[in-house]
Amino acid sequence: MTALFFVRKQGEPIEVQTQEGVSKRCSIELQAFGKKDFEASFVADLWGNDAGCRYYSGDLVVATLHFRVREHEGRSFQNVQVKEIRKVN
């Protein structure tokens, strides 16, 4: 899914161990352009170099989101990952 979003907030990056080594990760809350309040809002993970970039509340971005469902101990969890993000000037 690629769409325009407003940034609501972004967390601080942390270093995490991955299969490829150590990488940065942070969360970002995005709200779909043209929607109100929490309608069409997503909390997604930014990884690597994107996690080191700073986005501020109200920034307009175009982002590609990847949705995945995984199961752990009989429970289902949804993960949303930002595959690509660019600030719109």
GROMACS .gro file of C-alpha atoms in nm:
model
   89
    1MET     CA    1   0.000   0.000   0.000
    2THR     CA    2   0.151   0.332  -0.110
    3ALA     CA    3  -0.027   0.650   0.000
    4LEU     CA    4   0.007   1.003   0.137
    5PHE     CA    5   0.018   1.030   0.515
    6PHE     CA    6   0.056   1.291   0.785
    7VAL     CA    7   0.305   1.204   1.056
    8ARG     CA    8   0.140   1.208   1.399
    9LYS     CA    9   0.456   1.120   1.596
   10GLN     CA   10   0.779   0.922   1.579
   11GLY     CA   11   0.961   0.733   1.851
   12GLU     CA   12   1.332   0.733   1.923
   13PRO     CA   13   1.546   0.482   1.731
   14ILE     CA   14   1.689   0.185   1.918
   15GLU     CA   15   1.945  -0.074   1.810
   16VAL     CA   16   1.811  -0.427   1.771
   17GLN     CA   17   1.975  -0.757   1.683
   18THR     CA   18   1.857  -0.901   1.350
   19GLN     CA   19   1.962  -1.203   1.144
   20GLU     CA   20   2.185  -0.969   0.941
   21GLY     CA   21   2.346  -0.807   1.248
   22VAL     CA   22   2.258  -0.491   1.441
   23SER     CA   23   2.007  -0.248   1.291
   24LYS     CA   24   1.814   0.060   1.403
   25ARG     CA   25   1.437   0.049   1.448
   26CYS     CA   26   1.177   0.301   1.560
   27SER     CA   27   0.802   0.336   1.541
   28ILE     CA   28   0.612   0.604   1.352
   29GLU     CA   29   0.242   0.685   1.367
   30LEU     CA   30   0.094   0.779   1.029
   31GLN     CA   31  -0.254   0.905   0.942
   32ALA     CA   32  -0.389   0.872   0.589
   33PHE     CA   33  -0.420   1.203   0.403
   34GLY     CA   34  -0.777   1.337   0.411
   35LYS     CA   35  -0.888   1.130   0.712
   36LYS     CA   36  -0.990   1.262   1.053
   37ASP     CA   37  -0.877   1.178   1.406
   38PHE     CA   38  -0.764   0.815   1.428
   39GLU     CA   39  -0.945   0.697   1.115
   40ALA     CA   40  -0.697   0.519   0.886
   41SER     CA   41  -0.406   0.562   1.128
   42PHE     CA   42  -0.121   0.314   1.149
   43VAL     CA   43   0.170   0.254   1.382
   44ALA     CA   44   0.453   0.113   1.171
   45ASP     CA   45   0.820   0.024   1.213
   46LEU     CA   46   1.097   0.217   1.039
   47TRP     CA   47   1.420   0.018   0.993
   48GLY     CA   48   1.782   0.093   0.910
   49ASN     CA   49   1.866   0.435   0.765
   50ASP     CA   50   1.497   0.534   0.764
   51ALA     CA   51   1.489   0.490   1.144
   52GLY     CA   52   1.767   0.748   1.172
   53CYS     CA   53   1.570   1.010   0.977
   54ARG     CA   54   1.359   1.252   1.178
   55TYR     CA   55   0.995   1.318   1.088
   56TYR     CA   56   0.784   1.566   1.284
   57SER     CA   57   0.415   1.591   1.367
   58GLY     CA   58   0.233   1.738   1.067
   59ASP     CA   59   0.496   1.639   0.808
   60LEU     CA   60   0.339   1.514   0.485
   61VAL     CA   61   0.504   1.196   0.357
   62VAL     CA   62   0.447   0.938   0.089
   63ALA     CA   63   0.508   0.590   0.225
   64THR     CA   64   0.480   0.230   0.116
   65LEU     CA   65   0.352   0.010   0.398
   66HIS     CA   66   0.383  -0.368   0.418
   67PHE     CA   67   0.127  -0.552   0.631
   68ARG     CA   68   0.203  -0.896   0.772
   69VAL     CA   69   0.023  -1.128   1.012
   70ARG     CA   70   0.220  -1.376   1.217
   71GLU     CA   71   0.117  -1.634   1.472
   72HIS     CA   72   0.295  -1.694   1.802
   73GLU     CA   73   0.176  -1.944   2.064
   74GLY     CA   74  -0.169  -1.963   1.907
   75ARG     CA   75  -0.222  -1.586   1.891
   76SER     CA   76  -0.217  -1.370   1.577
   77PHE     CA   77  -0.027  -1.041   1.557
   78GLN     CA   78  -0.020  -0.782   1.280
   79ASN     CA   79   0.304  -0.606   1.191
   80VAL     CA   80   0.318  -0.295   0.975
   81GLN     CA   81   0.655  -0.204   0.825
   82VAL     CA   82   0.747   0.105   0.626
   83LYS     CA   83   0.922  -0.022   0.314
   84GLU     CA   84   0.990   0.324   0.169
   85ILE     CA   85   0.920   0.677   0.293
   86ARG     CA   86   0.985   1.021   0.148
   87LYS     CA   87   0.895   1.364   0.284
   88VAL     CA   88   0.679   1.576   0.051
   89ASN     CA   89   0.807   1.934   0.031
   0.00000   0.00000   0.00000
